[in-house]
PDB file of C-alpha atoms in Angstrom:
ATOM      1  CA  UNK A  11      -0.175  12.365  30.973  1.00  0.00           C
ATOM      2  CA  UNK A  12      -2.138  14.888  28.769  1.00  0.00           C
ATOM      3  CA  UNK A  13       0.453  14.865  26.099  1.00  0.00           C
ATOM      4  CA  UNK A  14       0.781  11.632  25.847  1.00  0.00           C
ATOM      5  CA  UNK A  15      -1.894   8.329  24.674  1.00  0.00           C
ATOM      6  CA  UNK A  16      -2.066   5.031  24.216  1.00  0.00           C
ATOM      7  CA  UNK A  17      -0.509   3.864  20.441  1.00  0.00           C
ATOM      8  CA  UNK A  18      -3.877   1.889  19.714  1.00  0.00           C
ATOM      9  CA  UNK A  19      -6.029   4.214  21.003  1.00  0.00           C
ATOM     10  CA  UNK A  20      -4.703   7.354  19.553  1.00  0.00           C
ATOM     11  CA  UNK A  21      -4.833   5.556  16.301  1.00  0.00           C
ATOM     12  CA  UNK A  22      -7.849   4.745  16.790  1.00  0.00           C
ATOM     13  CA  UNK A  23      -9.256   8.444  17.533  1.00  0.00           C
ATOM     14  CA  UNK A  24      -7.280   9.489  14.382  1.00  0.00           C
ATOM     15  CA  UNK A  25      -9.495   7.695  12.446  1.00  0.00           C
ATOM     16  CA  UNK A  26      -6.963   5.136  10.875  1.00  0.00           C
ATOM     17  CA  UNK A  27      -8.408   1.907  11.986  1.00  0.00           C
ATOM     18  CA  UNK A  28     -12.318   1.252  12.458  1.00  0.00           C
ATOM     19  CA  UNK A  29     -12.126  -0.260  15.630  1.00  0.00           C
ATOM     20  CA  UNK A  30      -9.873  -0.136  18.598  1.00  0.00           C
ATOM     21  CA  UNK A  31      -9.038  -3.694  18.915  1.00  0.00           C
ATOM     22  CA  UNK A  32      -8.275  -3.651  14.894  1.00  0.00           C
ATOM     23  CA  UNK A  33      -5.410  -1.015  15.600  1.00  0.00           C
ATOM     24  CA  UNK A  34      -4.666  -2.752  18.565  1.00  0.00           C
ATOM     25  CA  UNK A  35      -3.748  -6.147  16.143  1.00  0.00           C
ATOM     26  CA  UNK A  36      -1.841  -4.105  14.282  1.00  0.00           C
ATOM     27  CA  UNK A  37       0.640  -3.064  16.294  1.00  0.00           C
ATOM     28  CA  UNK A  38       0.807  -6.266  18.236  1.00  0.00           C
ATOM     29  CA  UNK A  39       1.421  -8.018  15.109  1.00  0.00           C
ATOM     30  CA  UNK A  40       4.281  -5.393  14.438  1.00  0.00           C
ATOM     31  CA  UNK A  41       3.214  -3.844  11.588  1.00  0.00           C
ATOM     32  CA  UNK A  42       3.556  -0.092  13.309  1.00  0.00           C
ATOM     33  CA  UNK A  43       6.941   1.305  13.477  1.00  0.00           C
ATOM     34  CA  UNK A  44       7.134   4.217  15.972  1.00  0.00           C
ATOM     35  CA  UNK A  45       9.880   6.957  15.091  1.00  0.00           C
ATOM     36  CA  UNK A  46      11.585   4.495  12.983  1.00  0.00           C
ATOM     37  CA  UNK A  47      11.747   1.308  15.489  1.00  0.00           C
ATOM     38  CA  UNK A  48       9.191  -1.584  15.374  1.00  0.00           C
ATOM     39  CA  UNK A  49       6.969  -1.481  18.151  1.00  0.00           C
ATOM     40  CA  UNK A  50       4.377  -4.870  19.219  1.00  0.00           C
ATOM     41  CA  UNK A  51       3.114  -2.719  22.284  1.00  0.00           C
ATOM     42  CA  UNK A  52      -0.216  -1.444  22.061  1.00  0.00           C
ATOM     43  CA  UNK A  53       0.392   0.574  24.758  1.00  0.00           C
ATOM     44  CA  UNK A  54       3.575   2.330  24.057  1.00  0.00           C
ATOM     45  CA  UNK A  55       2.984   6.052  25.009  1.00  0.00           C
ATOM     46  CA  UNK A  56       3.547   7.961  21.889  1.00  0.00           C
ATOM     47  CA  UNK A  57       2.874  12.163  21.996  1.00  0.00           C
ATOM     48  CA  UNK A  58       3.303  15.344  19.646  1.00  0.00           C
ATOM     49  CA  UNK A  59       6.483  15.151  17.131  1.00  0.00           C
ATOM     50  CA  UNK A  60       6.575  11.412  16.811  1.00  0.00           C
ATOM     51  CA  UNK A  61       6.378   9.939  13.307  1.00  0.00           C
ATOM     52  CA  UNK A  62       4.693   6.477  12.859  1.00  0.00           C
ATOM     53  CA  UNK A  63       5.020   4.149   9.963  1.00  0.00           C
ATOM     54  CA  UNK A  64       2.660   1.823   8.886  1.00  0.00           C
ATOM     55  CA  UNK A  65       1.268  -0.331   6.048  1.00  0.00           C
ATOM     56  CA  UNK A  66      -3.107   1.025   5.373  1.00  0.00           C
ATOM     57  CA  UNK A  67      -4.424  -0.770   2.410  1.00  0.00           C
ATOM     58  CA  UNK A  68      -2.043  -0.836  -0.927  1.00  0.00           C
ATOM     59  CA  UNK A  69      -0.447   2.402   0.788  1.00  0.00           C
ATOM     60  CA  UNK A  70       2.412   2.934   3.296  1.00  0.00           C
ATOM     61  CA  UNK A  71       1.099   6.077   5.477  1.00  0.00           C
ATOM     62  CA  UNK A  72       3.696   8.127   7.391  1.00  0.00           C
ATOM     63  CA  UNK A  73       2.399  10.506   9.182  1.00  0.00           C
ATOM     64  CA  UNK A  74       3.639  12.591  11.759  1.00  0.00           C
ATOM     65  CA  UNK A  75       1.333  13.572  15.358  1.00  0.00           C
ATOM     66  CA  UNK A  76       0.788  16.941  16.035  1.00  0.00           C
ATOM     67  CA  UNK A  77      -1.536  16.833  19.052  1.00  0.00           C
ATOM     68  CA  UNK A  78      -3.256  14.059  20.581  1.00  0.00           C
ATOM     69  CA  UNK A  79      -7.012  13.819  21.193  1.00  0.00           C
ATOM     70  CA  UNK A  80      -9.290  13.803  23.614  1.00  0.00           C
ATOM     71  CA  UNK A  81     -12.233  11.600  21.780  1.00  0.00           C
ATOM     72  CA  UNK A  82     -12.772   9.719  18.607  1.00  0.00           C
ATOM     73  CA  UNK A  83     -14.513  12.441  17.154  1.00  0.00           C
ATOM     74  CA  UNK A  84     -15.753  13.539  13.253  1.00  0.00           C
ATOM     75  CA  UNK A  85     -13.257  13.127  10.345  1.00  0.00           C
ATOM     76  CA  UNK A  86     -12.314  16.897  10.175  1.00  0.00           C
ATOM     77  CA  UNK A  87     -11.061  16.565  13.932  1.00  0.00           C
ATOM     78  CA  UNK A  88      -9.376  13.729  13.666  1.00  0.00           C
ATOM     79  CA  UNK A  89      -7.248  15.383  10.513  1.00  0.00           C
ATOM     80  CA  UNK A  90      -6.021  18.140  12.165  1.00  0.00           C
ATOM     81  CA  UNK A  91      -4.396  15.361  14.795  1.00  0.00           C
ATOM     82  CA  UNK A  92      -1.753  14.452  12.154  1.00  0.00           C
ATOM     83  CA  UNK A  93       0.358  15.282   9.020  1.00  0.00           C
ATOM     84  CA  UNK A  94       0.901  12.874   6.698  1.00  0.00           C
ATOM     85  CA  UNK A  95       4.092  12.817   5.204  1.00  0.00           C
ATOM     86  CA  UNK A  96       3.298   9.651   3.237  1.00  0.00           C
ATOM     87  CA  UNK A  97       5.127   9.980  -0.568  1.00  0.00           C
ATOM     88  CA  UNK A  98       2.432  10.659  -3.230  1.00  0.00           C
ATOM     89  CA  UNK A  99       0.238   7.192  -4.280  1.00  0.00           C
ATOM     90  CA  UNK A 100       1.669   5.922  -7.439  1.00  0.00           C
ATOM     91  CA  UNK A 101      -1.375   6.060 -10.297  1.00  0.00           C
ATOM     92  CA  UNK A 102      -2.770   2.354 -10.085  1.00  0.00           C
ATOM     93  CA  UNK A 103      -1.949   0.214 -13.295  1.00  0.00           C
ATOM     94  CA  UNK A 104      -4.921  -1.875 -12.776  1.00  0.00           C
ATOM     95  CA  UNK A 105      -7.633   1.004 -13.137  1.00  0.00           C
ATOM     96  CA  UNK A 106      -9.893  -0.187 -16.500  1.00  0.00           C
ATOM     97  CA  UNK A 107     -10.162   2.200 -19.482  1.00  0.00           C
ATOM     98  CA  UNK A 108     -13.997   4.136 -18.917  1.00  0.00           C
ATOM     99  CA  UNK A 109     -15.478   2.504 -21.366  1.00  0.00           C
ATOM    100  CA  UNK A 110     -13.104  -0.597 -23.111  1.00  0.00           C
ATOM    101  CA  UNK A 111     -14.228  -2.009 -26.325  1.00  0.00           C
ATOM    102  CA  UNK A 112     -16.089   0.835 -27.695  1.00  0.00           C
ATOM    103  CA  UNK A 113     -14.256   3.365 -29.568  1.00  0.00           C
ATOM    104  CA  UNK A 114     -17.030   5.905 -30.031  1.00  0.00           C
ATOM    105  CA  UNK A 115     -18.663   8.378 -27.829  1.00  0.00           C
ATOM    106  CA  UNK A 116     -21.255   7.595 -25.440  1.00  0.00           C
ATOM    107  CA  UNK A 117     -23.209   3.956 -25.196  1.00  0.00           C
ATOM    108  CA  UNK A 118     -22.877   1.819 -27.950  1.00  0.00           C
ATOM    109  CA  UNK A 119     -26.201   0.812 -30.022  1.00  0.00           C
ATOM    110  CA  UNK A 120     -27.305  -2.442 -29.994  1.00  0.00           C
ATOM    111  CA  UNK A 121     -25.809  -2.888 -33.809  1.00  0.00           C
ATOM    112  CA  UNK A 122     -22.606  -1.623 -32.561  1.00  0.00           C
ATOM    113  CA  UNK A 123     -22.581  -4.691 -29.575  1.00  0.00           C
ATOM    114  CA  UNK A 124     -23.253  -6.999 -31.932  1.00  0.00           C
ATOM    115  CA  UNK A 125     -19.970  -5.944 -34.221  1.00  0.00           C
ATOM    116  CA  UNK A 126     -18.078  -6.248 -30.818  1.00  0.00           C
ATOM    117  CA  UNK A 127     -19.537  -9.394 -30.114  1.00  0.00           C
ATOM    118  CA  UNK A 128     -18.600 -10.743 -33.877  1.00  0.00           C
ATOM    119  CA  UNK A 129     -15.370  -9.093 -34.105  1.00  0.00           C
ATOM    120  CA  UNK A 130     -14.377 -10.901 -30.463  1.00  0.00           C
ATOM    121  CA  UNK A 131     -15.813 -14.160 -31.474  1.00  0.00           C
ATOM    122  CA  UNK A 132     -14.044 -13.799 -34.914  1.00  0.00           C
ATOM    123  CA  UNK A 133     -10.891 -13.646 -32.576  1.00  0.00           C
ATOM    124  CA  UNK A 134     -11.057 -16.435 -30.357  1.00  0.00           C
ATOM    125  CA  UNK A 135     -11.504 -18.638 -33.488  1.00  0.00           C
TER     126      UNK A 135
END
C-alpha cells in the first residue's frame, strides 16, 4: 500500500490540479490515460514507473511518477514526484509584438500617437 495512491489524489499532491475533486473530474470524464490506456476511475492505484497522459491547459503533459507522496506539500516537493516527458511547447503564434504600432524605441510622444492615429484613420477610409 505505500507504493501505491489513489490516481486523483496523487495528482492532486503533485500539484497538477488545484483541488482534489477537480482531478477527480478529470479522470472520471476520461481525459487521463494511465500507461497508455484510458482510465474513468479515480481510484485506479497507480505507483512508481507509470506514465500518465493528460490534456493541462493548451499543453498535453506526459509525465512519468517516480515516487508517490505522502502530503500535498510545497511546489519543490511535489516536482521531485514526477518527470515530465511532455515534448517541448510549441512558441505560441498568438503572442502580440512588445510594442505594435510604434516603430521607434521606447514610448511614443504624444505627436507620434497622433501620426498613428491619422495614418490608421487615413486607412480605414
Amino acid at each position: 500500500m505505500a507504493d501505491e495512491l489513489r490516481l486523483d489524489k496523487w495528482l492532486w499532491h503533485a500539484r497538477f490540479f488545484k483541488t482534489r475533486s477537480l482531478a477527480a473530474a478529470r479522470v472520471s470524464a476520461g481525459e487521463v490515460r494511465v500507461n497508455g490506456s484510458r482510465t474513468e476511475k479515480r481510484s485506479q492505484m497507480i505507483g512508481p514507473e507509470d506514465v500518465l497522459t493528460f490534456v493541462q491547459g493548451d499543453q498535453v503533459r506526459v509525465i512519468r511518477i517516480d515516487a508517490i507522496g505522502q502530503r500535498r506539500g510545497p511546489a519543490p516537493e511535489a516536482q521531485a514526484l514526477y518527470t515530465d516527458l511532455s515534448p517541448p511547447e510549441p512558441e505560441s503564434k498568438n503572442t502580440p509584438p512588445e510594442n505594435p504600432g510604434y516603430e521607434g524605441k521606447g514610448r511614443p510622444t504624444k505627436r507620434d500617437r497622433r501620426m498613428l492615429d491619422l495614418s490608421k484613420a487615413r486607412s480605414l477610409e
